Coordinates of C-alpha atoms in Angstrom, one line a residue:
Chain A
M1 CA -37.0 91.8 74.9
T2 CA -35.1 90.0 72.1
A3 CA -34.0 86.4 72.5
A4 CA -30.3 85.6 72.9
I5 CA -31.1 82.0 72.2
Q6 CA -34.2 80.6 70.5
T7 CA -34.6 76.9 69.7
T8 CA -37.6 75.5 67.9
A9 CA -38.4 71.8 67.9
L10 CA -34.7 71.1 68.3
T11 CA -34.0 67.4 68.0
K12 CA -30.7 65.6 68.1
T13 CA -30.5 61.8 67.8
Y14 CA -27.5 59.5 68.0
G15 CA -28.6 56.3 66.3
E16 CA -31.6 55.1 68.2
A17 CA -30.9 57.4 71.2
R18 CA -32.7 60.7 71.3
A19 CA -30.5 63.2 73.1
L20 CA -32.9 66.2 72.5
D21 CA -36.5 65.7 71.8
A22 CA -38.2 68.7 70.0
M23 CA -36.8 71.2 72.5
D24 CA -38.2 74.7 72.5
L25 CA -36.2 77.2 74.5
T26 CA -36.1 80.9 74.7
V27 CA -33.3 82.7 76.6
P28 CA -34.0 86.5 77.0
E29 CA -31.1 88.8 76.2
G30 CA -29.4 90.1 79.4
S31 CA -30.5 87.3 81.6
V32 CA -28.4 84.9 83.7
F33 CA -30.0 81.7 82.6
G34 CA -29.6 78.4 84.5
F35 CA -30.0 75.3 82.4
L36 CA -30.6 72.5 84.8
G37 CA -30.7 68.8 84.2
A38 CA -29.4 65.5 85.6
N39 CA -26.4 63.8 83.9
G40 CA -27.4 62.6 80.4
A41 CA -30.4 65.0 80.2
G42 CA -29.1 66.7 77.1
K43 CA -27.4 69.8 78.5
T44 CA -24.0 69.3 76.8
T45 CA -25.7 68.3 73.5
T46 CA -27.7 71.5 73.6
L47 CA -24.5 73.6 74.1
R48 CA -22.8 71.8 71.2
L49 CA -25.8 72.6 69.0
L50 CA -25.8 76.3 70.2
T51 CA -22.1 76.6 69.4
G52 CA -22.4 74.9 66.0
L53 CA -20.1 72.0 67.1
A54 CA -22.9 69.6 66.3
R55 CA -25.7 69.8 63.7
P56 CA -29.3 69.3 64.7
T57 CA -31.2 66.2 63.4
S58 CA -34.2 68.5 63.0
G59 CA -35.4 71.9 64.3
S60 CA -33.6 75.2 64.3
V61 CA -31.2 77.1 66.6
Q62 CA -31.0 80.9 66.5
V63 CA -28.3 82.6 68.5
L64 CA -28.3 86.4 68.8
G65 CA -30.9 86.5 66.1
R66 CA -28.9 84.4 63.6
D67 CA -29.2 80.8 62.4
V68 CA -26.2 79.0 63.8
A69 CA -26.1 76.6 60.8
T70 CA -25.5 79.4 58.3
A71 CA -24.1 82.4 60.3
G72 CA -20.6 80.9 60.9
N73 CA -18.1 83.4 62.2
A74 CA -20.7 86.1 62.6
V75 CA -22.2 84.2 65.6
R76 CA -18.9 82.8 66.9
S77 CA -17.4 86.3 67.1
E78 CA -20.0 87.3 69.6
I79 CA -20.1 84.3 71.9
G80 CA -17.8 83.0 74.6
F81 CA -17.8 79.3 75.4
L82 CA -16.5 77.1 78.1
P83 CA -16.9 73.4 77.5
D84 CA -17.5 70.9 80.4
V85 CA -13.9 69.6 80.0
P86 CA -11.9 72.4 78.4
G87 CA -9.1 71.3 76.2
F88 CA -5.9 73.4 75.9
Y89 CA -2.6 73.3 74.2
D90 CA -0.5 71.8 77.0
W91 CA 2.7 73.5 75.8
M92 CA 1.3 77.1 76.2
T93 CA 1.4 79.2 79.3
A94 CA -1.8 80.8 80.5
P95 CA -0.9 84.3 79.1
E96 CA 0.0 82.6 75.7
L97 CA -3.3 80.8 75.7
M98 CA -5.2 83.9 76.4
R99 CA -3.3 85.9 73.7
F100 CA -4.0 83.0 71.3
A101 CA -7.7 83.0 72.1
G102 CA -7.9 86.8 71.8
G103 CA -6.0 86.7 68.6
L104 CA -8.5 84.4 67.0
F105 CA -11.1 87.1 67.5
G106 CA -8.8 89.7 65.9
I107 CA -8.5 91.8 69.0
G108 CA -5.8 94.5 68.8
R109 CA -2.6 94.1 70.8
T110 CA -3.2 97.0 73.3
V111 CA -6.8 96.0 74.2
L112 CA -5.8 92.3 74.3
E113 CA -2.9 92.8 76.7
A114 CA -5.2 94.7 79.1
R115 CA -7.9 92.1 78.9
V116 CA -5.4 89.2 79.4
E117 CA -4.0 90.9 82.5
M118 CA -7.4 91.6 83.9
L119 CA -8.9 88.1 83.2
L120 CA -5.8 86.2 84.5
D121 CA -6.2 88.2 87.6
L122 CA -9.8 87.3 87.8
A123 CA -8.9 83.6 87.3
G124 CA -6.2 83.8 90.0
L125 CA -3.6 82.8 87.4
T126 CA -1.4 85.9 87.4
G127 CA 2.2 85.1 87.6
V128 CA 1.7 81.3 87.0
A129 CA 4.7 80.5 84.8
T130 CA 4.1 76.8 84.2
T131 CA 2.6 75.5 81.0
V132 CA -1.0 74.5 80.9
G133 CA 0.0 70.8 80.9
G134 CA 1.0 71.2 84.5
F135 CA -2.3 72.8 85.6
S136 CA -4.7 71.2 88.0
R137 CA -8.3 70.6 86.8
G138 CA -9.4 73.6 88.8
M139 CA -6.8 75.8 87.3
K140 CA -7.8 74.7 83.8
Q141 CA -11.4 75.4 84.6
R142 CA -10.6 78.9 85.7
L143 CA -8.4 79.5 82.6
G144 CA -11.4 78.2 80.6
V145 CA -13.7 80.8 82.1
A146 CA -11.1 83.5 81.5
Q147 CA -10.6 82.6 77.9
S148 CA -14.4 82.5 77.3
L149 CA -14.5 86.2 78.3
V150 CA -11.6 87.4 76.3
N151 CA -13.8 88.8 73.5
A152 CA -16.2 90.5 75.9
P153 CA -19.0 88.3 74.5
R154 CA -22.6 89.3 74.1
L155 CA -23.5 85.7 75.0
L156 CA -21.5 83.5 77.4
L157 CA -22.2 79.8 77.2
L158 CA -20.8 77.8 80.1
D159 CA -21.1 74.1 80.5
E160 CA -20.8 73.0 84.1
P161 CA -18.4 75.9 84.9
T162 CA -18.1 75.2 88.6
S163 CA -18.0 71.4 88.6
A164 CA -14.2 71.1 89.0
L165 CA -13.7 74.0 91.4
D166 CA -13.0 74.1 95.1
P167 CA -15.4 76.2 97.3
M168 CA -13.3 79.4 96.9
G169 CA -12.9 79.0 93.1
R170 CA -16.6 78.2 92.8
K171 CA -17.5 81.3 94.8
D172 CA -15.3 83.5 92.6
V173 CA -16.7 82.1 89.4
L174 CA -20.3 82.5 90.6
E175 CA -19.6 86.1 91.6
M176 CA -18.0 86.8 88.3
I177 CA -21.1 85.4 86.5
A178 CA -23.4 87.5 88.7
S179 CA -21.4 90.6 87.9
L180 CA -22.1 90.1 84.2
R181 CA -25.8 90.5 84.8
G182 CA -27.3 93.1 82.5
R183 CA -24.1 93.4 80.4
T184 CA -23.9 89.9 78.9
T185 CA -26.4 87.1 78.6
V186 CA -25.1 84.1 80.5
F187 CA -26.4 80.6 79.7
F188 CA -25.0 78.3 82.2
S189 CA -25.6 74.5 82.4
T190 CA -25.2 72.7 85.6
H191 CA -26.6 70.0 87.9
I192 CA -25.6 72.0 91.0
L193 CA -28.8 73.5 92.1
A194 CA -27.4 75.8 94.7
D195 CA -25.3 77.6 92.0
V196 CA -28.4 78.3 90.0
E197 CA -30.4 79.5 93.0
R198 CA -27.5 81.8 93.8
V199 CA -26.9 83.6 90.5
C200 CA -29.6 82.9 88.0
D201 CA -32.7 84.9 87.4
T202 CA -34.3 82.4 84.9
V203 CA -34.1 78.7 84.8
A204 CA -35.1 75.8 82.5
I205 CA -35.1 72.3 83.6
L206 CA -34.3 69.6 81.1
D207 CA -35.3 66.0 81.4
R208 CA -34.5 63.4 78.8
G209 CA -34.1 65.9 76.1
R210 CA -37.2 67.9 76.9
V211 CA -37.7 71.2 78.8
V212 CA -40.1 70.3 81.6
A213 CA -40.0 73.7 83.3
H214 CA -39.0 77.2 82.1
A215 CA -39.6 80.3 84.1
P216 CA -38.1 83.0 86.3
I217 CA -36.7 81.2 89.3
D218 CA -39.0 82.9 91.8
E219 CA -42.0 82.1 89.8
L220 CA -41.0 78.5 89.5
K221 CA -40.5 78.1 93.2
A222 CA -43.7 79.8 94.0
R223 CA -45.6 77.7 91.5
Y224 CA -44.4 74.5 93.1
G225 CA -44.2 75.9 96.7
A226 CA -48.0 76.1 96.8
Q227 CA -48.2 72.4 96.3
K228 CA -46.5 71.3 99.4
V229 CA -48.0 71.0 102.8
V230 CA -46.1 70.6 106.0
V231 CA -47.8 69.0 109.0
E232 CA -46.5 68.6 112.5
V233 CA -48.3 66.6 115.2
T234 CA -47.6 65.8 118.9
D235 CA -47.2 62.1 118.3
G236 CA -48.2 59.2 116.0
A237 CA -46.7 61.0 113.0
D238 CA -45.7 57.7 111.3
E239 CA -49.2 56.4 111.2
L240 CA -50.6 59.7 110.1
A241 CA -48.0 59.9 107.3
E242 CA -49.1 56.5 106.1
E243 CA -52.8 57.5 106.2
I244 CA -52.1 60.7 104.3
G245 CA -50.0 58.7 101.7
R246 CA -53.1 56.7 100.9
R247 CA -55.2 59.8 99.9
T248 CA -55.6 60.4 96.2
W249 CA -54.4 64.0 96.4
A250 CA -51.1 63.0 98.1
G251 CA -47.9 62.7 96.1
A252 CA -44.6 62.1 97.9
V253 CA -44.8 61.9 101.6
A254 CA -41.5 62.6 103.4
R255 CA -40.6 62.6 107.1
K256 CA -38.2 65.2 108.4
S257 CA -36.5 64.3 111.7
T258 CA -36.1 67.0 114.3
A259 CA -33.6 67.3 117.1
G260 CA -34.8 65.8 120.3
N261 CA -37.4 63.4 118.9
G262 CA -35.2 60.5 119.9
G263 CA -35.3 59.1 116.4
N264 CA -38.5 57.1 117.2
G265 CA -40.2 58.6 114.1
S266 CA -43.3 59.4 116.1
S267 CA -42.8 63.2 115.8
G268 CA -41.2 65.7 113.4
P269 CA -42.8 67.3 110.5
I270 CA -44.5 65.4 107.6
E271 CA -43.9 67.0 104.2
V272 CA -46.6 66.1 101.6
T273 CA -46.5 67.0 98.0
V274 CA -50.2 67.5 97.0
T275 CA -52.1 67.7 93.8
D276 CA -55.1 69.3 95.4
V277 CA -54.2 71.8 98.2
E278 CA -57.8 72.5 99.2
A279 CA -58.6 68.9 99.7
A280 CA -55.4 68.5 101.7
Q281 CA -56.3 71.5 103.9
R282 CA -59.8 70.1 104.5
E283 CA -58.8 66.4 105.2
I284 CA -55.6 66.6 107.1
P285 CA -57.1 68.3 110.2
A286 CA -59.9 65.8 110.0
L287 CA -57.4 62.9 110.0
V288 CA -55.5 64.4 112.9
A289 CA -58.7 64.9 114.9
A290 CA -60.0 61.4 114.1
R291 CA -56.7 59.9 115.6
G292 CA -56.9 62.2 118.6
L293 CA -53.5 63.7 117.9
G294 CA -52.4 67.2 118.8
L295 CA -51.8 69.5 115.8
I296 CA -48.7 71.6 116.3
R297 CA -48.7 73.3 112.9
M298 CA -49.9 72.9 109.3
D299 CA -48.7 75.2 106.6
A300 CA -47.8 75.5 102.9
G301 CA -44.0 75.0 102.8
E302 CA -41.9 76.7 100.2
M303 CA -40.1 74.4 97.9
G304 CA -36.5 75.0 97.2
L305 CA -35.1 74.6 93.7
E306 CA -33.8 71.2 94.6
E307 CA -37.2 70.0 95.5
V308 CA -38.7 71.5 92.4
F309 CA -36.1 69.7 90.4
V310 CA -36.6 66.4 92.1
E311 CA -40.4 66.8 91.7
L312 CA -40.1 67.5 88.0
V313 CA -37.4 65.1 86.9
G314 CA -37.1 62.7 89.8
G315 CA -40.3 60.8 89.1
D316 CA -39.5 57.2 88.4
R317 CA -35.9 57.6 89.7
R318 CA -37.1 58.0 93.3
Chain B
M1 CA -4.2 89.9 62.4
S2 CA -6.9 87.5 61.2
G3 CA -7.8 84.4 63.1
N4 CA -6.4 82.1 60.4
V5 CA -3.0 83.8 60.6
V6 CA -3.0 83.5 64.4
F7 CA -4.0 79.8 64.1
A8 CA -1.2 79.2 61.5
R9 CA 1.3 80.9 63.9
K10 CA 0.1 78.6 66.7
E11 CA 0.6 75.6 64.5
A12 CA 4.2 76.7 63.7
L13 CA 4.9 77.4 67.3
E14 CA 3.5 74.0 68.2
I15 CA 6.1 72.4 65.9
L16 CA 8.9 74.3 67.5
R17 CA 7.9 73.7 71.1
T18 CA 6.8 70.1 71.1
W19 CA 8.1 66.6 70.0
R20 CA 7.4 67.6 66.4
I21 CA 10.7 69.6 66.2
W22 CA 12.7 66.5 67.1
V23 CA 11.0 63.5 65.3
L24 CA 10.7 64.3 61.6
P25 CA 13.9 66.5 61.4
G26 CA 15.7 63.9 63.5
I27 CA 14.8 61.0 61.2
L28 CA 15.6 62.9 58.0
L29 CA 18.8 64.6 59.1
F30 CA 20.1 61.3 60.5
F31 CA 19.6 59.6 57.1
A32 CA 20.9 62.7 55.3
A33 CA 24.1 62.5 57.4
T34 CA 24.7 58.8 57.2
G35 CA 23.7 58.2 53.6
P36 CA 26.9 59.7 51.9
V37 CA 29.2 58.2 54.5
L38 CA 27.6 54.7 54.1
A39 CA 27.7 55.1 50.3
R40 CA 31.4 56.0 50.3
Y41 CA 32.5 53.3 52.7
T42 CA 30.2 50.4 51.7
P43 CA 33.0 48.4 50.0
E44 CA 35.2 48.7 53.1
I45 CA 32.3 47.9 55.5
V46 CA 31.2 44.8 53.5
S47 CA 34.8 43.6 53.3
A48 CA 35.4 44.1 57.0
F49 CA 32.3 42.3 58.1
A50 CA 32.0 39.5 55.5
P51 CA 35.4 39.1 53.9
D52 CA 34.9 35.4 53.0
Q53 CA 31.4 35.6 51.6
L54 CA 32.1 37.8 48.7
G55 CA 34.0 35.1 46.7
G56 CA 35.1 36.6 43.5
F57 CA 32.5 39.3 43.5
Q58 CA 33.9 42.8 43.2
I59 CA 31.9 45.7 44.7
P60 CA 31.9 48.6 42.2
T61 CA 33.6 51.7 43.3
P62 CA 30.9 54.0 44.8
T63 CA 30.2 57.4 43.3
Y64 CA 28.3 60.4 44.4
L65 CA 25.3 59.0 42.6
D66 CA 25.1 56.2 45.2
A67 CA 24.9 58.8 47.9
Y68 CA 22.1 60.5 46.0
A69 CA 20.3 57.2 45.4
Q70 CA 20.5 56.4 49.1
W71 CA 18.9 59.8 50.1
V72 CA 16.1 59.5 47.5
K73 CA 15.4 55.9 48.6
N74 CA 15.1 57.1 52.2
L75 CA 12.8 60.0 51.1
S76 CA 10.5 57.5 49.2
Q77 CA 10.4 55.0 52.0
I78 CA 11.4 55.9 55.6
A79 CA 10.3 59.5 55.3
L80 CA 6.9 58.5 53.9
F81 CA 6.4 56.0 56.7
A82 CA 7.3 58.7 59.2
L83 CA 4.9 61.2 57.6
I84 CA 2.1 58.6 57.7
I85 CA 2.6 57.9 61.4
I86 CA 3.3 61.5 62.5
Y87 CA 0.3 62.9 60.6
A88 CA -2.2 60.1 61.3
G89 CA -3.7 62.3 64.1
L90 CA -3.2 65.7 62.4
V91 CA -6.9 66.7 62.7
S92 CA -8.4 63.9 64.9
G93 CA -5.8 64.6 67.6
E94 CA -7.2 68.1 68.1
S95 CA -10.8 66.8 68.1
K96 CA -10.0 64.3 70.7
S97 CA -8.0 66.6 73.0
G98 CA -10.7 69.2 72.9
T99 CA -8.4 71.9 71.5
A100 CA -10.5 71.8 68.2
V101 CA -13.5 73.0 70.3
L102 CA -11.4 75.8 71.8
V103 CA -10.5 77.1 68.3
L104 CA -13.7 76.3 66.4
T105 CA -16.0 78.1 68.8
K106 CA -14.1 81.3 67.8
P107 CA -14.1 83.0 64.4
V108 CA -12.1 80.3 62.6
S109 CA -13.9 78.2 60.1
R110 CA -13.5 74.4 60.0
S111 CA -12.3 74.6 56.4
A112 CA -9.6 77.1 57.5
F113 CA -8.7 74.8 60.4
V114 CA -8.0 71.9 58.1
V115 CA -6.3 73.8 55.3
V116 CA -4.1 75.8 57.7
K117 CA -2.9 72.7 59.5
S118 CA -2.2 70.9 56.2
A119 CA -0.4 73.9 54.7
V120 CA 1.8 74.6 57.8
H121 CA 3.0 71.0 57.9
T122 CA 3.5 70.9 54.2
L123 CA 5.8 73.9 54.6
F124 CA 7.5 72.3 57.6
Y125 CA 8.3 69.1 55.6
A126 CA 9.6 71.2 52.7
V127 CA 12.0 73.0 55.1
V128 CA 13.2 69.8 56.7
L129 CA 13.7 68.1 53.3
V130 CA 15.7 71.1 51.9
L131 CA 17.9 71.0 55.0
G132 CA 18.4 67.3 54.7
T133 CA 19.2 67.6 51.0
L134 CA 21.7 70.4 51.8
L135 CA 23.4 68.2 54.4
T136 CA 23.5 65.2 52.0
W137 CA 24.9 67.5 49.2
G138 CA 27.6 68.8 51.5
L139 CA 28.7 65.5 52.9
T140 CA 28.6 63.9 49.4
A141 CA 31.0 66.7 48.2
V142 CA 33.3 65.9 51.2
A143 CA 33.1 62.1 50.7
F144 CA 33.4 62.0 46.9
H145 CA 35.1 65.3 46.1
T146 CA 32.4 66.0 43.6
A147 CA 28.6 66.6 44.0
P148 CA 26.8 68.0 41.0
G149 CA 23.6 69.6 42.1
S150 CA 21.1 68.8 39.4
P151 CA 20.5 65.1 39.9
L152 CA 20.2 65.5 43.7
W153 CA 17.9 68.6 43.7
S154 CA 15.7 67.4 40.9
S155 CA 15.1 64.1 42.6
A156 CA 14.7 65.6 46.0
L157 CA 12.1 68.0 44.7
V158 CA 10.2 65.2 43.1
S159 CA 10.4 63.3 46.4
L160 CA 9.1 66.4 48.1
V161 CA 6.0 66.4 45.9
L162 CA 5.4 62.8 46.9
G163 CA 5.8 63.6 50.6
E164 CA 3.5 66.6 50.3
L165 CA 0.9 64.3 48.6
F166 CA 1.1 61.9 51.6
I167 CA 0.6 64.8 54.0
A168 CA -2.6 65.6 52.1
V169 CA -3.6 61.9 52.2
M170 CA -3.1 61.9 56.0
T171 CA -5.0 65.1 56.4
L172 CA -8.0 63.4 54.8
L173 CA -7.5 60.2 56.7
S174 CA -7.2 62.0 60.0
V175 CA -10.6 63.6 59.3
L176 CA -12.2 60.4 58.2
I177 CA -10.8 58.1 60.9
G178 CA -10.9 59.2 64.6
S179 CA -8.2 56.7 65.7
S180 CA -4.6 57.6 64.8
A181 CA -3.7 54.0 64.6
G182 CA -6.5 53.4 62.2
A183 CA -5.5 56.4 60.0
A184 CA -1.9 55.2 60.0
G185 CA -3.0 51.8 58.9
A186 CA -5.0 53.3 56.1
G187 CA -2.1 55.5 55.1
L188 CA 0.2 52.5 54.8
G189 CA -2.5 50.9 52.7
A190 CA -2.4 54.0 50.4
Y191 CA 1.4 53.7 50.2
A192 CA 1.1 50.1 49.2
L193 CA -1.5 50.9 46.5
L194 CA 0.6 53.7 45.1
S195 CA 3.6 51.5 45.0
I196 CA 1.7 48.8 43.1
A197 CA 0.2 51.4 40.8
G198 CA 3.7 52.6 40.0
M199 CA 4.5 49.3 38.4
W200 CA 2.0 49.8 35.7
K201 CA 3.8 52.1 33.2
P202 CA 0.9 54.0 31.7
L203 CA -0.4 54.9 35.1
A204 CA 3.1 55.8 36.4
R205 CA 3.6 58.0 33.3
Y206 CA 0.5 60.2 33.9
S207 CA -0.2 60.0 37.6
P208 CA 1.5 60.5 41.0
A209 CA 2.1 56.8 41.1
G210 CA 5.2 57.4 39.0
L211 CA 6.8 59.9 41.4
G212 CA 8.9 57.4 43.3
N213 CA 10.4 55.8 40.2
D214 CA 11.0 59.2 38.6
A215 CA 12.9 60.4 41.7
T216 CA 15.1 57.3 41.6
A217 CA 15.8 57.8 37.9
L218 CA 16.6 61.5 38.4
A219 CA 19.0 60.7 41.3
A220 CA 20.8 58.2 39.0
G221 CA 21.3 61.1 36.5
T222 CA 18.8 59.8 34.0
P223 CA 16.8 62.6 32.3
T224 CA 13.1 62.0 33.1
D225 CA 9.9 63.8 32.2
V226 CA 8.1 64.4 35.5
L227 CA 5.5 67.0 34.3
W228 CA 2.4 64.8 34.4
P229 CA 3.1 63.0 37.7
V230 CA 3.9 66.4 39.4
V231 CA 0.9 68.2 38.0
T232 CA -1.5 65.4 38.8
A233 CA 0.0 65.1 42.3
F234 CA -0.6 68.8 43.0
A235 CA -4.2 68.5 41.7
L236 CA -4.7 65.4 43.9
M237 CA -3.3 67.3 46.9
V238 CA -5.7 70.2 46.5
A239 CA -8.6 67.8 46.0
L240 CA -7.7 65.7 49.0
V241 CA -7.4 68.7 51.3
A242 CA -10.6 70.2 49.9
I243 CA -12.5 66.9 50.5
A244 CA -11.0 66.8 54.1
A245 CA -12.3 70.3 54.7
A246 CA -15.7 69.6 53.3
L247 CA -16.1 66.4 55.4
Y248 CA -14.8 68.2 58.6
R249 CA -17.4 70.9 58.1
R250 CA -20.2 68.3 58.4
K251 CA -18.7 66.4 61.3
D252 CA -20.1 66.6 64.8
L253 CA -17.4 67.5 67.4

């Protein structure tokens, strides 16, 4: 499969600050790609480099097989872009803005009118007569999504597309993104993990300008899911959690409260992130037995994307 | 229709549908309307407000040339200040508001973005200046019963070249300086420099620095050779906008 986006050792510095640090990234054509990262991880910088709005300090960016630095209009005519805070001409109405955006692509009048009508309907802006200056943040975001699709792009780049939307607007945008699967490559940056889990098939996690994980979403969850053990005992869970936390194979130890435990912390499952699953499976039952506790259950828990994310980038922020 | 034409049409519509349609035309047409009237009635106005302070001084009888001189002086001073302030954010304003990102992630080159903006506003200023000159011409004819076209139009056209040069200067400054206030300050500095340069005769003779004085001389009915100042002003305009486009191409947005 060809790559819609390919970056090689992509680096961007602002003075002393390194926003992107030799980032290698491949986005397969046709995928719905989630680009995850905490605020300040380098997501927006990456999108600015992909769209040619900023120039890399070093490294290269290929979009749809062309070098962004030299391809100019050839790349721009095939992409759609929604920035994190979209800027519009406040004096235009939504249909005028859409016609303007389509006109910049040289789309013929008949096709353009049909697309404008369809996309405004999709954005829930049909019949809105006020100028964009009077729009709410959510309306602007939906208009931003609509204008990014006006050229039926081969590659759609969305920077935090759902961040300003209410739950219904968010649902609509996510459904729209999901509906593009197989027709358009969608590259979508966000820090909302639930959105990525819902619509993306592949994900990259960015931390301090570096890609720390890059895989199909199921593979990523499976890879990290095998490294979590959940233990539930009849009582004395706090002491057991403490004891487990002292083991060399134990990473983060978390207590999950359960209904009816009275909040005394003596029961409820213990979640342990482990570096050596086999050692954990051998030693935890021994620890439970040595304390004379009753073992209710012990299993490998499946990590959600949120936990994978925290595990990968949370490190010293916990 | 090409993206550049669509963008130019947007720029023109933006003039018609925002404050831009009121400010520059408002300023110029106000002075175009008041100049001939003030020139005609200056002796009466001065006598009415300060009858005792004139002593034996006799104010000369005003002529149509006074009205022309007033118009050209306003074009060389107030109109240029207005252009400097209005166009201080010509490019940086779009970068700041995010609308440059909207346009430049579509098939419009950065060079076209800068050149089209500069060209549309150059044309807009030309239209406003011609309308203002027509108004002054008409009112001068009414006030003085005579208004030969040649001194007025030749001086107005030279003033137009000076104004267009300042639009090019502000195009470059609005690319170089992100803050509108900063670009306006630099523009006023450029105005001061050009005024000082105009005092040195050899420079005034062969460069745009002479345009202001030449316009004044033409408005007074004095034949003046403006070829070199006009040609060098056009060359400088093209160079300034080309530099602005080249710098904007390298800028991170």
